Amino acid sequence: MADRNAANLMGRGESLLFLTDDQLRRGIEAMFFAYRGFTADPDRILQEYGYGRAHHRAIHFINRSPGTTVNNLLSILGVTKQSLNRVLRTLVEDGLVDSRVGTRDKRERHLYLTEKGAGLERALSEAQRNRMRDAFRAAGPEAVAGFRAVLEQMMDPDMKRHYLDGGDSSR
Amino acid sequence: MADRNAANLMGRGESLLFLTDDQLRRGIEAMFFAYRGFTADPDRILQEYGYGRAHHRAIHFINRSPGTTVNNLLSILGVTKQSLNRVLRTLVEDGLVDSRVGTRDKRERHLYLTEKGAGLERALSEAQRNRMRDAFRAAGPEAVAGFRAVLEQMMDPDMKRHYLDGGDSSR
DNA sequence: TTGGAAAGTCAACAAGGCTGACATAAACTG
DNA sequence: CAGTTTATGTCAGCCTTGTTGACTTTCCAA
């Protein structure tokens, strides 16, 4: 709202913001500290189960897209299949995830949360949603819109696909 | 700006936002994907030097607060001294960080970037600032304010101190 | 039908978290 | 001054989660 001087040279309503290195540094540190807060509550829960963030990520995206394949999960998570496989194996062994051989293509494994897995998912996402909700409410609706707008710009373009996707990029 | 119906029951201008689980899920995934983008460019640079994110974090905060102590860094980074020490030791050995015994309190070590260390810091923070600046400009000034407001709410309260601090919580 | 690509698994290694124990020096306290 | 606390560093060992390389099974297309 402040310096909008040299604006509107760029088609859309974007102002040519004068951003000092210090303002940008604040943004960088905000991301760092906020991400820590963002993961703190689930981390505590996971610790009780002997799991880590990798397990949380797998559980989250399986819940979002039931029946998704390992390969699809790989493209979302951006890790190697060997790394994901280890996490997935423990989740299957512990009875949180069900891995079903594909009917059309028997090379594929389709992933589903079991009742037990869905239970942990609820505990994790509830904790994370509570913090997110509190932050959104305290900051107000316009802030939420801005938050989402900036984060979306910060993503790698290929990832926006997974983000915008309502879910189910499987099958 | 949308549903502001039941608002203003809460003293300040906060509306009692109706946030669906799906809206919150979007926020959660936005954090996940954006954080990946946020760290992607520095990660590439660090890889060339054989360093990781832990080194980046140390370098960042030493640069922000030259002369800071190990203990202060510990409270900012929230890791164990053993973990930080390993990183710090390699940085000192490689001549990126200078560790000087305190004059007032000789138990303390005050940390400074060397010329070489400052060089890497510039490369890392320039890459990260560029992405942050592009995102800020594309999203616009109001979005930036909202971004910061939400992130600040998401932090653990103890961490806000380090965030708001203009720097130099040393000595 | 055969050769390559794709999906998944196994083995081994590295980074960077962690805990616990212990050493040293300096500072503080009664 | 003796004893305790504080700041830092180090060693050993463990865990999670990333990596690469080699291998199997399955599918598909030439």
Short mmCIF file of C-alpha atoms (C1' of nucleotides) in Angstrom, two decimals:
data_model
loop_
_atom_site.label_atom_id
_atom_site.label_comp_id
_atom_site.label_asym_id
_atom_site.label_seq_id
_atom_site.Cartn_x
_atom_site.Cartn_y
_atom_site.Cartn_z
CA MET A 1 0.00 0.00 0.00
CA ALA A 2 3.03 2.27 0.50
CA ASP A 3 5.29 3.10 -2.45
CA ARG A 4 3.30 2.55 -5.59
CA ASN A 5 5.20 5.17 -7.59
CA ALA A 6 6.72 3.50 -10.60
CA ALA A 7 3.90 1.00 -10.81
CA ASN A 8 1.71 -0.16 -13.63
CA LEU A 9 4.42 -0.39 -16.23
CA MET A 10 3.81 -4.11 -16.33
CA GLY A 11 0.36 -4.82 -17.70
CA ARG A 12 -1.26 -6.36 -14.68
CA GLY A 13 -1.67 -4.60 -11.39
CA GLU A 14 1.82 -5.50 -10.23
CA SER A 15 3.75 -2.63 -8.74
CA LEU A 16 7.44 -2.46 -9.31
CA LEU A 17 8.13 -2.98 -5.63
CA PHE A 18 11.27 -1.52 -4.14
CA LEU A 19 12.45 -4.38 -2.01
CA THR A 20 15.48 -3.87 0.13
CA ASP A 21 17.77 -6.75 0.92
CA ASP A 22 16.68 -6.41 4.51
CA GLN A 23 13.00 -6.76 3.65
CA LEU A 24 13.84 -9.86 1.66
CA ARG A 25 15.93 -11.22 4.52
CA ARG A 26 12.92 -10.84 6.78
CA GLY A 27 10.86 -12.83 4.31
CA ILE A 28 13.51 -15.53 4.20
CA GLU A 29 13.68 -15.81 7.96
CA ALA A 30 9.91 -15.74 8.22
CA MET A 31 9.82 -18.83 6.01
CA PHE A 32 12.46 -20.53 8.12
CA PHE A 33 10.87 -19.89 11.50
CA ALA A 34 7.31 -20.43 10.29
CA TYR A 35 8.15 -23.75 8.70
CA ARG A 36 9.54 -24.90 11.99
CA GLY A 37 6.31 -23.96 13.73
CA PHE A 38 4.34 -25.55 10.94
CA THR A 39 5.99 -28.94 11.48
CA ALA A 40 6.40 -28.80 15.26
CA ASP A 41 3.05 -30.27 16.30
CA PRO A 42 3.03 -33.22 13.88
CA ASP A 43 6.68 -33.89 14.72
CA ARG A 44 5.75 -34.38 18.36
CA ILE A 45 3.02 -36.85 17.48
CA LEU A 46 5.21 -38.73 15.02
CA GLN A 47 7.90 -39.13 17.62
CA GLU A 48 5.54 -41.14 19.81
CA TYR A 49 5.11 -43.58 16.94
CA GLY A 50 8.77 -43.66 16.01
CA TYR A 51 8.07 -42.07 12.67
CA GLY A 52 9.52 -39.00 10.98
CA ARG A 53 8.42 -36.32 8.58
CA ALA A 54 8.89 -38.61 5.61
CA HIS A 55 6.16 -40.85 6.99
CA HIS A 56 3.91 -37.86 7.51
CA ARG A 57 4.34 -36.70 3.93
CA ALA A 58 3.56 -40.16 2.54
CA ILE A 59 0.49 -40.49 4.75
CA HIS A 60 -0.72 -37.04 3.83
CA PHE A 61 -0.63 -37.56 0.10
CA ILE A 62 -1.99 -41.09 0.21
CA ASN A 63 -4.89 -39.72 2.19
CA ARG A 64 -5.42 -36.95 -0.30
CA SER A 65 -5.34 -39.31 -3.28
CA PRO A 66 -6.33 -42.82 -2.24
CA GLY A 67 -5.19 -45.43 -4.71
CA THR A 68 -2.30 -43.31 -5.94
CA THR A 69 0.73 -45.17 -7.26
CA VAL A 70 4.24 -45.17 -5.89
CA ASN A 71 5.39 -43.38 -9.01
CA ASN A 72 2.86 -40.61 -8.62
CA LEU A 73 3.88 -40.16 -5.01
CA LEU A 74 7.50 -39.95 -6.13
CA SER A 75 6.81 -37.07 -8.48
CA ILE A 76 5.01 -35.20 -5.71
CA LEU A 77 7.55 -35.78 -2.99
CA GLY A 78 10.64 -35.33 -5.12
CA VAL A 79 12.74 -38.04 -3.50
CA THR A 80 14.23 -41.19 -4.91
CA LYS A 81 12.09 -44.26 -5.13
CA GLN A 82 14.47 -46.10 -2.84
CA SER A 83 14.01 -43.49 -0.15
CA LEU A 84 10.26 -43.50 -0.46
CA ASN A 85 10.20 -47.28 -0.58
CA ARG A 86 11.78 -47.61 2.82
CA VAL A 87 9.19 -45.36 4.41
CA LEU A 88 6.37 -47.08 2.56
CA ARG A 89 7.61 -50.50 3.60
CA THR A 90 7.52 -49.66 7.29
CA LEU A 91 4.04 -48.15 6.92
CA VAL A 92 2.81 -51.31 5.19
CA GLU A 93 4.51 -53.56 7.74
CA ASP A 94 2.96 -51.58 10.59
CA GLY A 95 -0.45 -51.88 9.00
CA LEU A 96 -1.03 -48.19 8.28
CA VAL A 97 -0.92 -48.45 4.51
CA ASP A 98 -2.35 -51.03 2.16
CA SER A 99 -0.40 -51.65 -1.05
CA ARG A 100 -2.44 -53.36 -3.76
CA VAL A 101 -1.02 -54.66 -7.01
CA GLY A 102 -2.57 -52.85 -9.97
CA THR A 103 -5.19 -54.73 -11.94
CA ARG A 104 -4.57 -53.06 -15.29
CA ASP A 105 -0.81 -52.83 -14.83
CA LYS A 106 0.58 -55.36 -12.41
CA ARG A 107 3.83 -53.41 -12.05
CA GLU A 108 2.01 -50.65 -10.22
CA ARG A 109 1.13 -50.62 -6.54
CA HIS A 110 -1.91 -48.64 -5.51
CA LEU A 111 -1.72 -47.19 -2.03
CA TYR A 112 -4.50 -46.80 0.51
CA LEU A 113 -4.62 -45.89 4.18
CA THR A 114 -5.96 -48.60 6.47
CA GLU A 115 -8.26 -47.69 9.35
CA LYS A 116 -5.21 -47.46 11.55
CA GLY A 117 -3.40 -45.29 9.01
CA ALA A 118 -6.40 -43.02 8.67
CA GLY A 119 -6.38 -42.65 12.44
CA LEU A 120 -2.83 -41.39 12.52
CA GLU A 121 -3.54 -39.17 9.54
CA ARG A 122 -6.40 -37.55 11.42
CA ALA A 123 -4.26 -36.92 14.48
CA LEU A 124 -1.48 -35.38 12.41
CA SER A 125 -3.60 -33.25 10.15
CA GLU A 126 -5.81 -32.10 12.98
CA ALA A 127 -2.81 -30.76 14.86
CA GLN A 128 -1.49 -29.07 11.75
CA ARG A 129 -4.87 -27.69 10.76
CA ASN A 130 -5.40 -26.25 14.22
CA ARG A 131 -2.23 -24.24 13.98
CA MET A 132 -3.01 -23.19 10.44
CA ARG A 133 -6.54 -22.17 11.40
CA ASP A 134 -5.35 -20.16 14.38
CA ALA A 135 -2.78 -18.39 12.21
CA PHE A 136 -5.33 -17.69 9.48
CA ARG A 137 -7.85 -16.33 11.95
CA ALA A 138 -5.36 -14.15 13.73
CA ALA A 139 -4.04 -12.74 10.47
CA GLY A 140 -7.40 -12.23 8.78
CA PRO A 141 -8.84 -13.15 5.40
CA GLU A 142 -6.89 -10.70 3.27
CA ALA A 143 -3.67 -11.90 4.82
CA VAL A 144 -4.63 -15.48 3.99
CA ALA A 145 -5.12 -14.57 0.35
CA GLY A 146 -1.73 -12.87 0.29
CA PHE A 147 -0.08 -15.79 2.04
CA ARG A 148 -1.36 -18.18 -0.59
CA ALA A 149 -0.47 -15.86 -3.46
CA VAL A 150 3.14 -15.49 -2.37
CA LEU A 151 3.62 -19.17 -1.60
CA GLU A 152 2.22 -20.12 -4.97
CA GLN A 153 4.73 -17.85 -6.66
CA MET A 154 7.53 -19.37 -4.64
CA MET A 155 6.88 -22.94 -5.76
CA ASP A 156 8.64 -24.54 -8.66
CA PRO A 157 6.21 -24.29 -11.59
CA ASP A 158 6.03 -28.08 -12.01
CA MET A 159 4.81 -28.41 -8.44
CA LYS A 160 1.84 -26.06 -8.91
CA ARG A 161 0.19 -28.88 -10.79
CA HIS A 162 0.18 -31.07 -7.70
CA TYR A 163 -0.88 -28.15 -5.54
CA LEU A 164 -3.81 -27.02 -7.65
CA ASP A 165 -4.91 -30.54 -8.41
CA GLY A 166 -7.98 -31.20 -6.32
CA GLY A 167 -6.43 -34.58 -5.64
CA ASP A 168 -6.52 -37.92 -7.42
CA SER A 169 -3.90 -37.66 -10.11
CA SER A 170 -3.80 -41.45 -9.81
CA ARG A 171 -5.09 -44.13 -12.12
CA MET B 1 -13.14 -10.17 1.86
CA ALA B 2 -15.83 -12.83 1.39
CA ASP B 3 -17.76 -14.13 4.41
CA ARG B 4 -17.45 -11.55 7.13
CA ASN B 5 -20.80 -12.38 8.67
CA ALA B 6 -20.24 -13.35 12.27
CA ALA B 7 -17.27 -11.05 12.57
CA ASN B 8 -16.28 -8.47 15.15
CA LEU B 9 -17.19 -10.52 18.17
CA MET B 10 -13.54 -10.61 19.02
CA GLY B 11 -12.38 -7.13 19.86
CA ARG B 12 -9.88 -6.59 17.11
CA GLY B 13 -10.76 -6.62 13.45
CA GLU B 14 -10.49 -10.38 13.19
CA SER B 15 -13.32 -12.06 11.40
CA LEU B 16 -14.47 -15.44 12.64
CA LEU B 17 -13.39 -17.09 9.41
CA PHE B 18 -15.19 -20.21 8.30
CA LEU B 19 -12.29 -22.36 7.24
CA THR B 20 -13.04 -25.71 5.70
CA ASP B 21 -10.65 -28.60 6.14
CA ASP B 22 -10.00 -28.40 2.44
CA GLN B 23 -8.99 -24.76 2.60
CA LEU B 24 -6.64 -25.59 5.43
CA ARG B 25 -5.26 -28.56 3.50
CA ARG B 26 -4.44 -26.19 0.66
CA GLY B 27 -2.59 -23.97 3.07
CA ILE B 28 -0.65 -26.93 4.41
CA GLU B 29 0.35 -28.10 0.97
CA ALA B 30 1.22 -24.57 -0.06
CA MET B 31 3.72 -24.46 2.79
CA PHE B 32 5.16 -27.81 1.77
CA PHE B 33 5.61 -27.03 -1.91
CA ALA B 34 6.71 -23.44 -1.36
CA TYR B 35 9.33 -24.42 1.17
CA ARG B 36 10.79 -26.79 -1.36
CA GLY B 37 11.00 -24.00 -3.90
CA PHE B 38 12.42 -21.70 -1.27
CA THR B 39 15.36 -24.01 -0.57
CA ALA B 40 15.89 -25.36 -4.09
CA ASP B 41 18.31 -22.71 -5.39
CA PRO B 42 20.61 -22.61 -2.35
CA ASP B 43 20.58 -26.39 -2.21
CA ARG B 44 22.00 -26.54 -5.73
CA ILE B 45 24.80 -24.15 -4.84
CA LEU B 46 25.59 -25.92 -1.58
CA GLN B 47 25.88 -29.22 -3.37
CA GLU B 48 28.79 -27.89 -5.42
CA TYR B 49 30.64 -27.18 -2.20
CA GLY B 50 29.67 -30.45 -0.53
CA TYR B 51 27.64 -28.62 2.08
CA GLY B 52 24.04 -29.02 3.20
CA ARG B 53 21.24 -26.91 4.57
CA ALA B 54 22.71 -27.04 8.03
CA HIS B 55 25.75 -25.15 6.75
CA HIS B 56 23.53 -22.62 5.02
CA ARG B 57 21.60 -21.91 8.20
CA ALA B 58 24.77 -21.39 10.21
CA ILE B 59 26.23 -19.11 7.55
CA HIS B 60 23.02 -17.13 7.29
CA PHE B 61 22.75 -16.33 10.97
CA ILE B 62 26.43 -15.66 11.45
CA ASN B 63 26.18 -13.19 8.60
CA ARG B 64 23.13 -11.55 10.13
CA SER B 65 24.74 -11.25 13.55
CA PRO B 66 28.52 -11.13 13.20
CA GLY B 67 30.25 -11.99 16.45
CA THR B 68 27.33 -14.07 17.69
CA THR B 69 28.17 -16.87 20.09
CA VAL B 70 27.72 -20.60 19.66
CA ASN B 71 25.09 -20.59 22.37
CA ASN B 72 23.07 -17.88 20.70
CA LEU B 73 23.20 -19.74 17.42
CA LEU B 74 22.00 -22.86 19.19
CA SER B 75 18.91 -21.11 20.53
CA ILE B 76 18.09 -19.78 17.06
CA LEU B 77 18.63 -23.00 15.17
CA GLY B 78 17.10 -25.30 17.74
CA VAL B 79 19.54 -28.16 17.28
CA THR B 80 21.93 -29.82 19.70
CA LYS B 81 25.39 -28.44 20.24
CA GLN B 82 26.87 -31.68 18.92
CA SER B 83 25.02 -31.27 15.69
CA LEU B 84 25.89 -27.61 15.30
CA ASN B 85 29.47 -28.23 16.32
CA ARG B 86 30.00 -30.69 13.52
CA VAL B 87 28.83 -28.16 10.96
CA LEU B 88 30.74 -25.30 12.55
CA ARG B 89 33.93 -27.33 12.70
CA THR B 90 33.89 -28.02 8.98
CA LEU B 91 33.18 -24.37 8.22
CA VAL B 92 36.10 -23.25 10.39
CA GLU B 93 38.39 -25.92 8.94
CA ASP B 94 37.45 -24.86 5.42
CA GLY B 95 38.15 -21.24 6.26
CA LEU B 96 34.64 -19.89 5.86
CA VAL B 97 34.07 -19.03 9.50
CA ASP B 98 36.37 -17.44 12.05
CA SER B 99 35.89 -18.47 15.68
CA ARG B 100 37.41 -15.99 18.14
CA VAL B 101 37.69 -16.48 21.87
CA GLY B 102 35.65 -13.86 23.70
CA THR B 103 37.50 -10.97 25.32
CA ARG B 104 35.04 -10.23 28.11
CA ASP B 105 34.10 -13.87 28.67
CA LYS B 106 36.81 -16.18 27.47
CA ARG B 107 34.52 -19.21 27.54
CA GLU B 108 32.57 -17.84 24.64
CA ARG B 109 33.47 -18.15 20.97
CA HIS B 110 32.42 -15.31 18.72
CA LEU B 111 31.71 -16.30 15.15
CA TYR B 112 32.47 -14.28 12.04
CA LEU B 113 32.41 -15.01 8.33
CA THR B 114 35.76 -14.79 6.59
CA GLU B 115 36.03 -13.22 3.15
CA LYS B 116 35.55 -16.66 1.68
CA GLY B 117 32.56 -17.34 3.90
CA ALA B 118 31.01 -14.01 3.01
CA GLY B 119 31.43 -14.95 -0.64
CA LEU B 120 29.43 -18.12 -0.26
CA GLU B 121 26.86 -16.29 1.83
CA ARG B 122 26.37 -13.77 -0.96
CA ALA B 123 25.90 -16.49 -3.54
CA LEU B 124 23.38 -18.32 -1.39
CA SER B 125 21.38 -15.34 -0.23
CA GLU B 126 21.37 -13.77 -3.67
CA ALA B 127 19.79 -16.86 -5.14
CA GLN B 128 17.25 -17.00 -2.36
CA ARG B 129 16.52 -13.29 -2.48
CA ASN B 130 15.97 -13.43 -6.22
CA ARG B 131 13.28 -16.02 -5.86
CA MET B 132 11.73 -14.18 -2.93
CA ARG B 133 11.79 -10.88 -4.84
CA ASP B 134 10.20 -12.42 -7.92
CA ALA B 135 7.49 -14.00 -5.79
CA PHE B 136 6.86 -10.74 -3.91
CA ARG B 137 6.65 -8.72 -7.10
CA ALA B 138 4.36 -11.17 -8.83
CA ALA B 139 2.05 -11.36 -5.83
CA GLY B 140 1.97 -7.64 -5.06
CA PRO B 141 2.49 -5.55 -1.92
CA GLU B 142 -0.72 -6.46 -0.12
CA ALA B 143 -0.01 -10.13 -0.62
CA VAL B 144 3.45 -9.62 0.86
CA ALA B 145 1.96 -8.07 3.98
CA GLY B 146 -0.45 -10.97 4.31
CA PHE B 147 2.30 -13.50 3.73
CA ARG B 148 4.32 -12.04 6.57
CA ALA B 149 1.33 -11.75 8.88
CA VAL B 150 0.35 -15.40 8.48
CA LEU B 151 3.90 -16.70 8.80
CA GLU B 152 4.45 -14.66 11.93
CA GLN B 153 1.36 -16.22 13.46
CA MET B 154 2.57 -19.67 12.52
CA MET B 155 5.90 -19.37 14.36
CA ASP B 156 6.41 -20.58 17.87
CA PRO B 157 6.15 -17.48 20.07
CA ASP B 158 9.72 -17.89 21.39
CA MET B 159 11.04 -17.68 17.86
CA LYS B 160 9.42 -14.34 17.09
CA ARG B 161 12.08 -12.78 19.24
CA HIS B 162 14.79 -13.95 16.87
CA TYR B 163 12.72 -12.97 13.87
CA LEU B 164 11.85 -9.45 14.99
CA ASP B 165 15.32 -8.83 16.34
CA GLY B 166 17.05 -6.59 13.86
CA GLY B 167 20.04 -8.84 14.39
CA ASP B 168 22.91 -8.79 16.85
CA SER B 169 21.54 -10.52 19.89
CA SER B 170 25.19 -11.27 20.62
CA ARG B 171 27.50 -9.68 23.15
"C1'" DT C 1 9.54 -62.94 -29.58
"C1'" DT C 2 12.70 -60.26 -27.95
"C1'" DG C 3 14.73 -56.08 -26.24
"C1'" DG C 4 13.98 -52.02 -23.81
"C1'" DA C 5 11.46 -49.23 -20.58
"C1'" DA C 6 8.98 -48.83 -16.34
"C1'" DA C 7 7.78 -50.05 -11.46
"C1'" DG C 8 9.39 -51.65 -7.53
"C1'" DT C 9 12.91 -53.87 -4.22
"C1'" DC C 10 17.43 -54.74 -1.88
"C1'" DA C 11 22.06 -53.26 -0.29
"C1'" DA C 12 25.22 -50.00 1.08
"C1'" DC C 13 26.68 -45.41 2.08
"C1'" DA C 14 26.43 -40.29 3.73
"C1'" DA C 15 24.46 -36.19 5.98
"C1'" DG C 16 22.77 -34.49 9.82
"C1'" DG C 17 19.61 -35.01 13.45
"C1'" DC C 18 19.74 -37.20 18.39
"C1'" DT C 19 21.42 -38.88 23.40
"C1'" DG C 20 24.88 -39.66 26.84
"C1'" DA C 21 29.29 -39.18 28.91
"C1'" DC C 22 33.10 -36.57 29.72
"C1'" DA C 23 36.89 -32.67 29.56
"C1'" DT C 24 38.27 -28.00 29.98
"C1'" DA C 25 38.31 -23.42 31.11
"C1'" DA C 26 36.20 -19.51 32.92
"C1'" DA C 27 32.97 -17.32 35.79
"C1'" DC C 28 30.35 -17.03 39.76
"C1'" DT C 29 29.01 -17.82 44.74
"C1'" DG C 30 29.04 -18.71 49.49
"C1'" DC D 1 39.40 -20.07 48.48
"C1'" DA D 2 36.45 -24.25 47.47
"C1'" DG D 3 32.76 -25.68 45.07
"C1'" DT D 4 29.34 -25.02 41.51
"C1'" DT D 5 27.63 -23.43 37.32
"C1'" DT D 6 28.21 -22.04 32.52
"C1'" DA D 7 30.06 -22.24 27.72
"C1'" DT D 8 32.11 -24.92 24.71
"C1'" DG D 9 34.10 -28.91 22.53
"C1'" DT D 10 34.63 -33.92 21.74
"C1'" DC D 11 33.92 -39.00 21.42
"C1'" DA D 12 30.92 -42.81 20.65
"C1'" DG D 13 26.85 -44.60 18.94
"C1'" DC D 14 22.15 -44.53 17.19
"C1'" DC D 15 18.26 -43.11 13.92
"C1'" DT D 16 15.95 -41.03 9.92
"C1'" DT D 17 16.12 -40.02 5.42
"C1'" DG D 18 18.49 -38.73 1.62
"C1'" DT D 19 21.71 -40.83 -2.14
"C1'" DT D 20 23.60 -44.45 -6.02
"C1'" DG D 21 23.99 -49.01 -8.04
"C1'" DA D 22 22.35 -53.49 -9.14
"C1'" DC D 23 18.52 -56.48 -9.76
"C1'" DT D 24 13.57 -58.53 -10.69
"C1'" DT D 25 9.15 -58.44 -12.66
"C1'" DT D 26 6.04 -56.73 -15.86
"C1'" DC D 27 4.61 -54.44 -19.91
"C1'" DC D 28 4.87 -52.96 -24.57
"C1'" DA D 29 6.46 -52.13 -29.14
"C1'" DA D 30 9.44 -53.24 -33.01
#
